[in-house]
PDB file of C-alpha atoms in Angstrom:
ATOM      1  CA  MET A   1      85.076 144.121  74.223  1.00 44.00           C
ATOM      2  CA  ASN A   2      87.178 146.361  76.449  1.00 45.00           C
ATOM      3  CA  LYS A   3      90.754 145.969  77.586  1.00 44.00           C
ATOM      4  CA  PHE A   4      89.628 144.849  81.033  1.00 39.00           C
ATOM      5  CA  PHE A   5      87.865 141.838  79.539  1.00 40.00           C
ATOM      6  CA  TYR A   6      90.952 140.800  77.595  1.00 41.00           C
ATOM      7  CA  LEU A   7      93.105 141.178  80.681  1.00 38.00           C
ATOM      8  CA  ILE A   8      90.793 138.824  82.560  1.00 40.00           C
ATOM      9  CA  VAL A   9      90.910 136.326  79.701  1.00 45.00           C
ATOM     10  CA  LEU A  10      94.699 136.539  79.605  1.00 43.00           C
ATOM     11  CA  ALA A  11      94.890 135.983  83.358  1.00 41.00           C
ATOM     12  CA  LEU A  12      92.628 132.950  83.043  1.00 47.00           C
ATOM     13  CA  LEU A  13      94.732 131.445  80.281  1.00 48.00           C
ATOM     14  CA  LEU A  14      97.939 132.028  82.229  1.00 44.00           C
ATOM     15  CA  ASP A  15      96.365 130.428  85.273  1.00 47.00           C
ATOM     16  CA  GLY A  16      95.430 127.434  83.125  1.00 53.00           C
ATOM     17  CA  CYS A  17      98.965 126.912  81.881  1.00 68.00           C
ATOM     18  CA  SER A  18     100.754 123.816  83.075  1.00 82.00           C
ATOM     19  CA  SER A  19     103.877 121.851  82.207  1.00 85.00           C
ATOM     20  CA  VAL A  20     104.010 118.222  81.109  1.00 89.00           C
ATOM     21  CA  PRO A  21     106.174 116.058  83.409  1.00 88.00           C
ATOM     22  CA  LEU A  22     109.478 114.946  81.865  1.00 87.00           C
ATOM     23  CA  THR A  23     109.150 116.988  78.658  1.00 88.00           C
ATOM     24  CA  GLY A  24     108.386 120.358  80.246  1.00 88.00           C
ATOM     25  CA  ARG A  25     106.108 121.350  77.360  1.00 88.00           C
ATOM     26  CA  LYS A  26     103.660 124.112  78.272  1.00 88.00           C
ATOM     27  CA  GLN A  27      99.989 123.265  77.854  1.00 85.00           C
ATOM     28  CA  LEU A  28      96.656 124.953  78.448  1.00 81.00           C
ATOM     29  CA  LEU A  29      94.366 123.157  80.896  1.00 82.00           C
ATOM     30  CA  LEU A  30      91.017 124.890  81.409  1.00 78.00           C
ATOM     31  CA  VAL A  31      89.192 121.931  82.957  1.00 80.00           C
ATOM     32  CA  SER A  32      89.839 120.766  86.513  1.00 83.00           C
ATOM     33  CA  ASP A  33      91.253 117.308  87.154  1.00 85.00           C
ATOM     34  CA  GLN A  34      88.088 116.396  89.046  1.00 87.00           C
ATOM     35  CA  GLU A  35      85.864 117.289  86.089  1.00 83.00           C
ATOM     36  CA  VAL A  36      88.037 115.367  83.641  1.00 82.00           C
ATOM     37  CA  LEU A  37      88.010 112.287  85.859  1.00 85.00           C
ATOM     38  CA  SER A  38      84.249 112.456  86.276  1.00 82.00           C
ATOM     39  CA  LEU A  39      83.516 112.896  82.570  1.00 77.00           C
ATOM     40  CA  SER A  40      85.975 110.249  81.411  1.00 78.00           C
ATOM     41  CA  GLY A  41      84.889 107.862  84.161  1.00 82.00           C
ATOM     42  CA  GLN A  42      81.382 107.724  82.718  1.00 79.00           C
ATOM     43  CA  SER A  43      82.781 106.999  79.278  1.00 81.00           C
ATOM     44  CA  PHE A  44      84.890 104.169  80.658  1.00 86.00           C
ATOM     45  CA  THR A  45      81.925 102.720  82.596  1.00 86.00           C
ATOM     46  CA  ASP A  46      79.792 102.748  79.462  1.00 84.00           C
ATOM     47  CA  TYR A  47      82.531 101.024  77.514  1.00 86.00           C
ATOM     48  CA  MET A  48      83.058  98.264  80.071  1.00 89.00           C
ATOM     49  CA  LYS A  49      79.324  97.480  80.073  1.00 90.00           C
ATOM     50  CA  SER A  50      79.627  96.283  76.490  1.00 89.00           C
ATOM     51  CA  ALA A  51      83.216  94.994  76.561  1.00 92.00           C
ATOM     52  CA  LYS A  52      83.969  91.358  77.283  1.00 95.00           C
ATOM     53  CA  GLU A  53      86.802  90.693  79.695  1.00 97.00           C
ATOM     54  CA  SER A  54      89.366  88.176  78.478  1.00 98.00           C
ATOM     55  CA  THR A  55      89.090  84.667  79.879  1.00 98.00           C
ATOM     56  CA  ASN A  56      92.802  84.026  79.332  1.00 98.00           C
ATOM     57  CA  LYS A  57      94.129  84.157  82.883  1.00 97.00           C
ATOM     58  CA  THR A  58      97.799  84.045  81.847  1.00 98.00           C
ATOM     59  CA  ASN A  59      97.556  87.024  79.510  1.00 98.00           C
ATOM     60  CA  THR A  60      95.337  88.934  81.907  1.00 98.00           C
ATOM     61  CA  ALA A  61      97.886  88.440  84.689  1.00 98.00           C
ATOM     62  CA  MET A  62     100.649  89.660  82.365  1.00 98.00           C
ATOM     63  CA  VAL A  63      98.746  92.856  81.560  1.00 98.00           C
ATOM     64  CA  VAL A  64      98.198  93.518  85.266  1.00 98.00           C
ATOM     65  CA  LYS A  65     101.821  92.728  86.114  1.00 98.00           C
ATOM     66  CA  VAL A  66     103.327  94.992  83.462  1.00 98.00           C
ATOM     67  CA  GLY A  67     100.821  97.749  84.135  1.00 97.00           C
ATOM     68  CA  LYS A  68     101.538  97.749  87.841  1.00 97.00           C
ATOM     69  CA  LYS A  69     105.292  97.879  87.289  1.00 97.00           C
ATOM     70  CA  ILE A  70     104.913 100.913  85.064  1.00 97.00           C
ATOM     71  CA  SER A  71     102.447 102.657  87.382  1.00 97.00           C
ATOM     72  CA  VAL A  72     104.764 102.094  90.364  1.00 96.00           C
ATOM     73  CA  ALA A  73     107.644 103.585  88.368  1.00 95.00           C
ATOM     74  CA  VAL A  74     105.506 106.585  87.389  1.00 96.00           C
ATOM     75  CA  GLU A  75     104.441 107.269  90.961  1.00 96.00           C
ATOM     76  CA  ALA A  76     108.038 106.959  92.157  1.00 94.00           C
ATOM     77  CA  TYR A  77     109.047 109.566  89.580  1.00 94.00           C
ATOM     78  CA  LEU A  78     106.248 111.924  90.631  1.00 94.00           C
ATOM     79  CA  LYS A  79     107.228 111.616  94.299  1.00 95.00           C
ATOM     80  CA  ALA A  80     110.887 112.230  93.544  1.00 93.00           C
ATOM     81  CA  ASN A  81     110.152 115.371  91.535  1.00 93.00           C
ATOM     82  CA  GLY A  82     107.799 117.261  93.799  1.00 93.00           C
ATOM     83  CA  LEU A  83     104.665 116.077  92.005  1.00 93.00           C
ATOM     84  CA  GLU A  84     103.337 113.734  94.685  1.00 94.00           C
ATOM     85  CA  ALA A  85      99.980 115.551  94.745  1.00 93.00           C
ATOM     86  CA  GLU A  86      99.353 114.283  91.200  1.00 93.00           C
ATOM     87  CA  ILE A  87      99.219 110.681  92.400  1.00 95.00           C
ATOM     88  CA  ALA A  88      95.768 111.309  93.861  1.00 92.00           C
ATOM     89  CA  ASN A  89      94.471 111.647  90.290  1.00 91.00           C
ATOM     90  CA  PHE A  90      95.209 107.997  89.506  1.00 93.00           C
ATOM     91  CA  ALA A  91      93.417 104.824  90.512  1.00 92.00           C
ATOM     92  CA  TRP A  92      95.128 102.309  88.273  1.00 94.00           C
ATOM     93  CA  GLU A  93      93.097  99.519  86.676  1.00 93.00           C
ATOM     94  CA  PHE A  94      94.276  97.081  84.024  1.00 95.00           C
ATOM     95  CA  HIS A  95      91.834  95.219  81.786  1.00 96.00           C
ATOM     96  CA  LEU A  96      92.360  92.746  78.957  1.00 97.00           C
ATOM     97  CA  VAL A  97      89.298  92.489  76.723  1.00 96.00           C
ATOM     98  CA  LYS A  98      88.164  90.190  73.944  1.00 97.00           C
ATOM     99  CA  ASP A  99      88.735  92.298  70.868  1.00 93.00           C
ATOM    100  CA  SER A 100      90.758  91.259  67.832  1.00 94.00           C
ATOM    101  CA  VAL A 101      91.645  94.845  66.890  1.00 90.00           C
ATOM    102  CA  PRO A 102      95.278  95.584  67.873  1.00 91.00           C
ATOM    103  CA  ASN A 103      94.613  98.496  70.194  1.00 90.00           C
ATOM    104  CA  ALA A 104      94.917  99.762  73.760  1.00 91.00           C
ATOM    105  CA  PHE A 105      93.924 102.925  75.594  1.00 87.00           C
ATOM    106  CA  CYS A 106      94.324 104.585  78.975  1.00 84.00           C
ATOM    107  CA  MET A 107      91.617 106.926  80.232  1.00 85.00           C
ATOM    108  CA  PRO A 108      92.350 109.809  82.603  1.00 86.00           C
ATOM    109  CA  GLY A 109      92.673 108.412  86.096  1.00 88.00           C
ATOM    110  CA  GLY A 110      94.645 105.375  84.969  1.00 91.00           C
ATOM    111  CA  LYS A 111      91.944 103.018  83.677  1.00 91.00           C
ATOM    112  CA  ILE A 112      93.756 100.960  81.063  1.00 90.00           C
ATOM    113  CA  VAL A 113      92.250  98.631  78.484  1.00 93.00           C
ATOM    114  CA  VAL A 114      94.268  96.288  76.267  1.00 95.00           C
ATOM    115  CA  ASN A 115      92.718  94.375  73.385  1.00 95.00           C
ATOM    116  CA  GLU A 116      93.715  90.734  72.972  1.00 97.00           C
ATOM    117  CA  GLY A 117      94.415  91.571  69.334  1.00 96.00           C
ATOM    118  CA  ILE A 118      97.541  93.532  70.184  1.00 96.00           C
ATOM    119  CA  LEU A 119      99.272  90.727  72.100  1.00 98.00           C
ATOM    120  CA  PRO A 120     100.510  88.871  68.981  1.00 97.00           C
ATOM    121  CA  LEU A 121     102.335  92.096  68.106  1.00 96.00           C
ATOM    122  CA  THR A 122     103.717  92.869  71.563  1.00 97.00           C
ATOM    123  CA  LYS A 123     104.901  89.231  71.811  1.00 96.00           C
ATOM    124  CA  ASN A 124     106.435  89.569  75.303  1.00 96.00           C
ATOM    125  CA  GLU A 125     106.352  91.633  78.497  1.00 97.00           C
ATOM    126  CA  ALA A 126     108.766  94.235  77.159  1.00 97.00           C
ATOM    127  CA  GLY A 127     106.650  94.696  74.037  1.00 97.00           C
ATOM    128  CA  LEU A 128     103.554  95.081  76.191  1.00 98.00           C
ATOM    129  CA  ALA A 129     105.448  97.595  78.332  1.00 98.00           C
ATOM    130  CA  VAL A 130     105.999  99.700  75.195  1.00 97.00           C
ATOM    131  CA  VAL A 131     102.244  99.886  74.659  1.00 96.00           C
ATOM    132  CA  LEU A 132     101.303 100.450  78.293  1.00 97.00           C
ATOM    133  CA  GLY A 133     104.078 102.982  78.822  1.00 97.00           C
ATOM    134  CA  HIS A 134     102.738 104.961  75.868  1.00 94.00           C
ATOM    135  CA  GLU A 135      99.137 104.828  77.084  1.00 93.00           C
ATOM    136  CA  VAL A 136     100.024 105.706  80.676  1.00 95.00           C
ATOM    137  CA  ALA A 137     101.988 108.673  79.324  1.00 95.00           C
ATOM    138  CA  HIS A 138      98.806 110.076  77.776  1.00 91.00           C
ATOM    139  CA  ALA A 139      97.200 110.074  81.223  1.00 91.00           C
ATOM    140  CA  VAL A 140     100.219 111.488  83.061  1.00 94.00           C
ATOM    141  CA  ALA A 141     100.606 114.259  80.463  1.00 92.00           C
ATOM    142  CA  LYS A 142      96.884 115.098  80.796  1.00 91.00           C
ATOM    143  CA  HIS A 143      96.419 114.990  77.052  1.00 86.00           C
ATOM    144  CA  SER A 144      92.654 114.503  77.452  1.00 82.00           C
ATOM    145  CA  ASN A 145      92.361 117.678  79.500  1.00 84.00           C
ATOM    146  CA  GLU A 146      94.435 119.486  76.909  1.00 84.00           C
ATOM    147  CA  ARG A 147      92.181 118.322  74.095  1.00 81.00           C
ATOM    148  CA  MET A 148      89.072 119.376  75.999  1.00 77.00           C
ATOM    149  CA  SER A 149      90.637 122.791  76.598  1.00 77.00           C
ATOM    150  CA  GLN A 150      91.490 123.120  72.909  1.00 74.00           C
ATOM    151  CA  GLN A 151      87.895 122.213  72.040  1.00 72.00           C
ATOM    152  CA  MET A 152      86.662 124.876  74.439  1.00 69.00           C
ATOM    153  CA  MET A 153      88.906 127.476  72.852  1.00 67.00           C
ATOM    154  CA  ALA A 154      87.714 126.539  69.372  1.00 62.00           C
ATOM    155  CA  GLN A 155      84.052 126.382  70.322  1.00 62.00           C
ATOM    156  CA  TYR A 156      83.761 129.557  72.333  1.00 58.00           C
ATOM    157  CA  GLY A 157      86.450 131.786  70.886  1.00 53.00           C
ATOM    158  CA  GLY A 158      86.190 135.205  72.464  1.00 46.00           C
ATOM    159  CA  SER A 159      83.648 133.890  74.972  1.00 50.00           C
ATOM    160  CA  ILE A 160      86.152 131.471  76.486  1.00 47.00           C
ATOM    161  CA  LEU A 161      85.991 133.332  79.791  1.00 45.00           C
ATOM    162  CA  ASP A 162      82.291 132.642  80.229  1.00 51.00           C
ATOM    163  CA  ALA A 163      82.690 129.020  79.111  1.00 48.00           C
ATOM    164  CA  ALA A 164      85.611 128.286  81.394  1.00 47.00           C
ATOM    165  CA  MET A 165      84.107 129.926  84.445  1.00 46.00           C
ATOM    166  CA  SER A 166      80.546 128.677  84.000  1.00 53.00           C
ATOM    167  CA  LYS A 167      79.241 126.422  86.756  1.00 45.00           C
ATOM    168  CA  SER A 168      77.165 124.529  84.228  1.00 46.00           C
ATOM    169  CA  THR A 169      78.840 121.337  83.013  1.00 57.00           C
ATOM    170  CA  GLN A 170      76.556 120.801  80.018  1.00 57.00           C
ATOM    171  CA  SER A 171      78.970 122.351  77.540  1.00 55.00           C
ATOM    172  CA  LYS A 172      81.879 120.404  79.002  1.00 56.00           C
ATOM    173  CA  GLN A 173      79.904 117.176  78.733  1.00 55.00           C
ATOM    174  CA  GLN A 174      79.302 117.872  75.061  1.00 57.00           C
ATOM    175  CA  ILE A 175      83.003 118.498  74.546  1.00 52.00           C
ATOM    176  CA  ALA A 176      83.843 115.333  76.477  1.00 53.00           C
ATOM    177  CA  GLN A 177      81.638 113.353  74.102  1.00 53.00           C
ATOM    178  CA  THR A 178      83.861 114.538  71.279  1.00 52.00           C
ATOM    179  CA  VAL A 179      87.118 113.911  73.139  1.00 52.00           C
ATOM    180  CA  TYR A 180      86.212 110.496  74.529  1.00 48.00           C
ATOM    181  CA  GLY A 181      84.262 109.261  71.525  1.00 45.00           C
ATOM    182  CA  LEU A 182      80.956 108.583  73.294  1.00 36.00           C
ATOM    183  CA  GLY A 183      78.536 107.067  70.813  1.00 34.00           C
ATOM    184  CA  ALA A 184      81.403 106.320  68.434  1.00 35.00           C
ATOM    185  CA  GLN A 185      83.663 103.344  67.931  1.00 37.00           C
ATOM    186  CA  TYR A 186      85.824 102.882  70.990  1.00 35.00           C
ATOM    187  CA  GLY A 187      88.801 101.872  68.873  1.00 36.00           C
ATOM    188  CA  VAL A 188      89.373 105.597  68.381  1.00 36.00           C
ATOM    189  CA  MET A 189      88.275 106.697  71.851  1.00 40.00           C
ATOM    190  CA  LEU A 190      91.142 109.140  72.261  1.00 47.00           C
ATOM    191  CA  PRO A 191      92.433 110.279  68.860  1.00 52.00           C
ATOM    192  CA  PHE A 192      95.280 112.444  70.098  1.00 61.00           C
ATOM    193  CA  SER A 193      97.203 114.840  67.871  1.00 75.00           C
ATOM    194  CA  ARG A 194     100.551 113.885  66.353  1.00 79.00           C
ATOM    195  CA  LYS A 195     102.294 116.181  68.840  1.00 85.00           C
ATOM    196  CA  GLN A 196     100.706 114.367  71.769  1.00 86.00           C
ATOM    197  CA  GLU A 197     101.346 110.953  70.248  1.00 87.00           C
ATOM    198  CA  SER A 198     105.031 111.732  69.829  1.00 91.00           C
ATOM    199  CA  GLU A 199     105.197 113.088  73.364  1.00 93.00           C
ATOM    200  CA  ALA A 200     103.557 109.905  74.693  1.00 93.00           C
ATOM    201  CA  ASP A 201     106.128 107.838  72.776  1.00 94.00           C
ATOM    202  CA  ARG A 202     108.984 109.761  74.384  1.00 96.00           C
ATOM    203  CA  MET A 203     107.545 109.600  77.907  1.00 96.00           C
ATOM    204  CA  GLY A 204     106.556 105.965  77.457  1.00 96.00           C
ATOM    205  CA  LEU A 205     110.139 105.013  76.646  1.00 97.00           C
ATOM    206  CA  ILE A 206     111.282 106.600  79.898  1.00 97.00           C
ATOM    207  CA  PHE A 207     108.538 104.929  81.921  1.00 97.00           C
ATOM    208  CA  LEU A 208     109.337 101.451  80.602  1.00 95.00           C
ATOM    209  CA  VAL A 209     113.036 101.981  81.392  1.00 97.00           C
ATOM    210  CA  MET A 210     112.087 103.082  84.911  1.00 97.00           C
ATOM    211  CA  ALA A 211     110.048  99.890  85.201  1.00 97.00           C
ATOM    212  CA  GLY A 212     113.077  97.782  84.276  1.00 96.00           C
ATOM    213  CA  TYR A 213     112.220  96.820  80.686  1.00 97.00           C
ATOM    214  CA  ASP A 214     114.448  96.828  77.589  1.00 97.00           C
ATOM    215  CA  VAL A 215     113.777 100.094  75.766  1.00 97.00           C
ATOM    216  CA  ASN A 216     115.095  98.654  72.487  1.00 96.00           C
ATOM    217  CA  GLU A 217     111.979  96.503  72.307  1.00 96.00           C
ATOM    218  CA  ALA A 218     110.124  99.677  71.298  1.00 97.00           C
ATOM    219  CA  ILE A 219     111.814  99.568  67.899  1.00 97.00           C
ATOM    220  CA  ASN A 220     110.923  95.895  67.445  1.00 96.00           C
ATOM    221  CA  PHE A 221     107.297  96.485  68.419  1.00 96.00           C
ATOM    222  CA  TRP A 222     106.717  99.417  66.085  1.00 93.00           C
ATOM    223  CA  GLN A 223     108.421  97.563  63.250  1.00 94.00           C
ATOM    224  CA  ARG A 224     105.966  94.713  63.784  1.00 94.00           C
ATOM    225  CA  MET A 225     103.105  97.224  63.809  1.00 90.00           C
ATOM    226  CA  ALA A 226     104.370  98.678  60.526  1.00 88.00           C
ATOM    227  CA  GLU A 227     104.490  95.218  58.958  1.00 90.00           C
ATOM    228  CA  PHE A 228     100.994  94.471  60.271  1.00 88.00           C
ATOM    229  CA  SER A 229      99.522  97.629  58.764  1.00 78.00           C
ATOM    230  CA  GLY A 230     101.161  96.808  55.435  1.00 75.00           C
ATOM    231  CA  GLY A 231     101.193 100.423  54.370  1.00 58.00           C
ATOM    232  CA  SER A 232      97.414 100.675  54.629  1.00 59.00           C
ATOM    233  CA  LYS A 233      97.484 103.651  57.003  1.00 59.00           C
ATOM    234  CA  PRO A 234      96.681 107.132  55.650  1.00 53.00           C
ATOM    235  CA  LEU A 235      99.452 109.621  54.909  1.00 48.00           C
ATOM    236  CA  GLU A 236     100.870 111.175  58.063  1.00 47.00           C
ATOM    237  CA  PHE A 237      99.472 114.661  57.404  1.00 43.00           C
ATOM    238  CA  MET A 238      95.972 113.111  57.232  1.00 43.00           C
ATOM    239  CA  SER A 239      96.355 111.165  60.451  1.00 55.00           C
ATOM    240  CA  THR A 240      96.438 111.985  64.148  1.00 60.00           C
ATOM    241  CA  HIS A 241      99.303 109.518  64.536  1.00 67.00           C
ATOM    242  CA  PRO A 242     102.861 109.800  63.197  1.00 73.00           C
ATOM    243  CA  SER A 243     103.734 107.570  60.262  1.00 79.00           C
ATOM    244  CA  ASP A 244     105.413 104.301  61.236  1.00 81.00           C
ATOM    245  CA  GLU A 245     108.630 105.370  59.523  1.00 86.00           C
ATOM    246  CA  ASN A 246     108.822 108.718  61.294  1.00 88.00           C
ATOM    247  CA  ARG A 247     107.774 107.224  64.600  1.00 90.00           C
ATOM    248  CA  ILE A 248     110.506 104.578  64.545  1.00 93.00           C
ATOM    249  CA  ALA A 249     113.136 107.125  63.509  1.00 95.00           C
ATOM    250  CA  LYS A 250     112.128 109.425  66.355  1.00 95.00           C
ATOM    251  CA  ILE A 251     112.158 106.592  68.890  1.00 96.00           C
ATOM    252  CA  LYS A 252     115.689 105.654  67.866  1.00 97.00           C
ATOM    253  CA  GLN A 253     116.738 109.248  68.571  1.00 97.00           C
ATOM    254  CA  GLU A 254     115.052 109.238  71.987  1.00 97.00           C
ATOM    255  CA  ILE A 255     116.376 105.935  73.330  1.00 97.00           C
ATOM    256  CA  PRO A 256     119.643 107.462  74.656  1.00 97.00           C
ATOM    257  CA  GLU A 257     117.624 109.938  76.751  1.00 96.00           C
ATOM    258  CA  ALA A 258     115.422 107.137  78.086  1.00 97.00           C
ATOM    259  CA  LEU A 259     118.462 105.104  79.120  1.00 97.00           C
ATOM    260  CA  THR A 260     119.592 107.915  81.432  1.00 96.00           C
ATOM    261  CA  TYR A 261     116.633 106.979  83.656  1.00 94.00           C
ATOM    262  CA  LYS A 262     117.809 103.383  84.041  1.00 90.00           C
ATOM    263  CA  LYS A 263     118.227 102.257  87.630  1.00 81.00           C
ATOM    264  CA  LYS A 264     121.839 101.913  88.688  1.00 66.00           C
TER     265      LYS A 264
END
């Protein structure tokens, strides 16, 4: 391959570079927001066809209430920091489903699902805000797009230019199936890397403070999660998530930063 080809590839990669709100971390995004929303939207639709919405009106209302408060805070932040155009990428939805597994996820575009099984661990609105703040952060940071882009880089290597610029979406659909877990268990729909998980923790703390919740509840929630797991999780280097011990320690370090975003 000649130098001209590599220059084109370099230009493409530079053009695909973006910065994560709040953290400023540089990331490579080779897939358009519209494509990500379309691909993830189908995954979410398929999931909701088999999921059973909760019949508990009180808990459902709480999920919607907390979710809306966080989404309003996020949009206010985007507007105040010259990122208002990003708001068009979100159409917030909040769903509580009948599933005993303590889990929650937020798809690109702001479609959020909370399992009933996590509510005994969140215990209150602030605890739920910890979970929703974390999940919303994944969407705001475009972690799904980043993972798809990383998959593209790994799959195509030196041919990344052709893959990224191709009008055909077949390859991107195949990558999306990996990223969004189509055909797999939805409990691991978005297995983000440890770096992204830690970033979502940090951003989530800020979002829940912006929404008016007690950031210290994050420590209580993750301690309850640690007790629930009972040490049954794999070692951190074998997992896409930080260990409970490291996660809690990191959160304690990040709380002072989060408090600087508290409304005065």
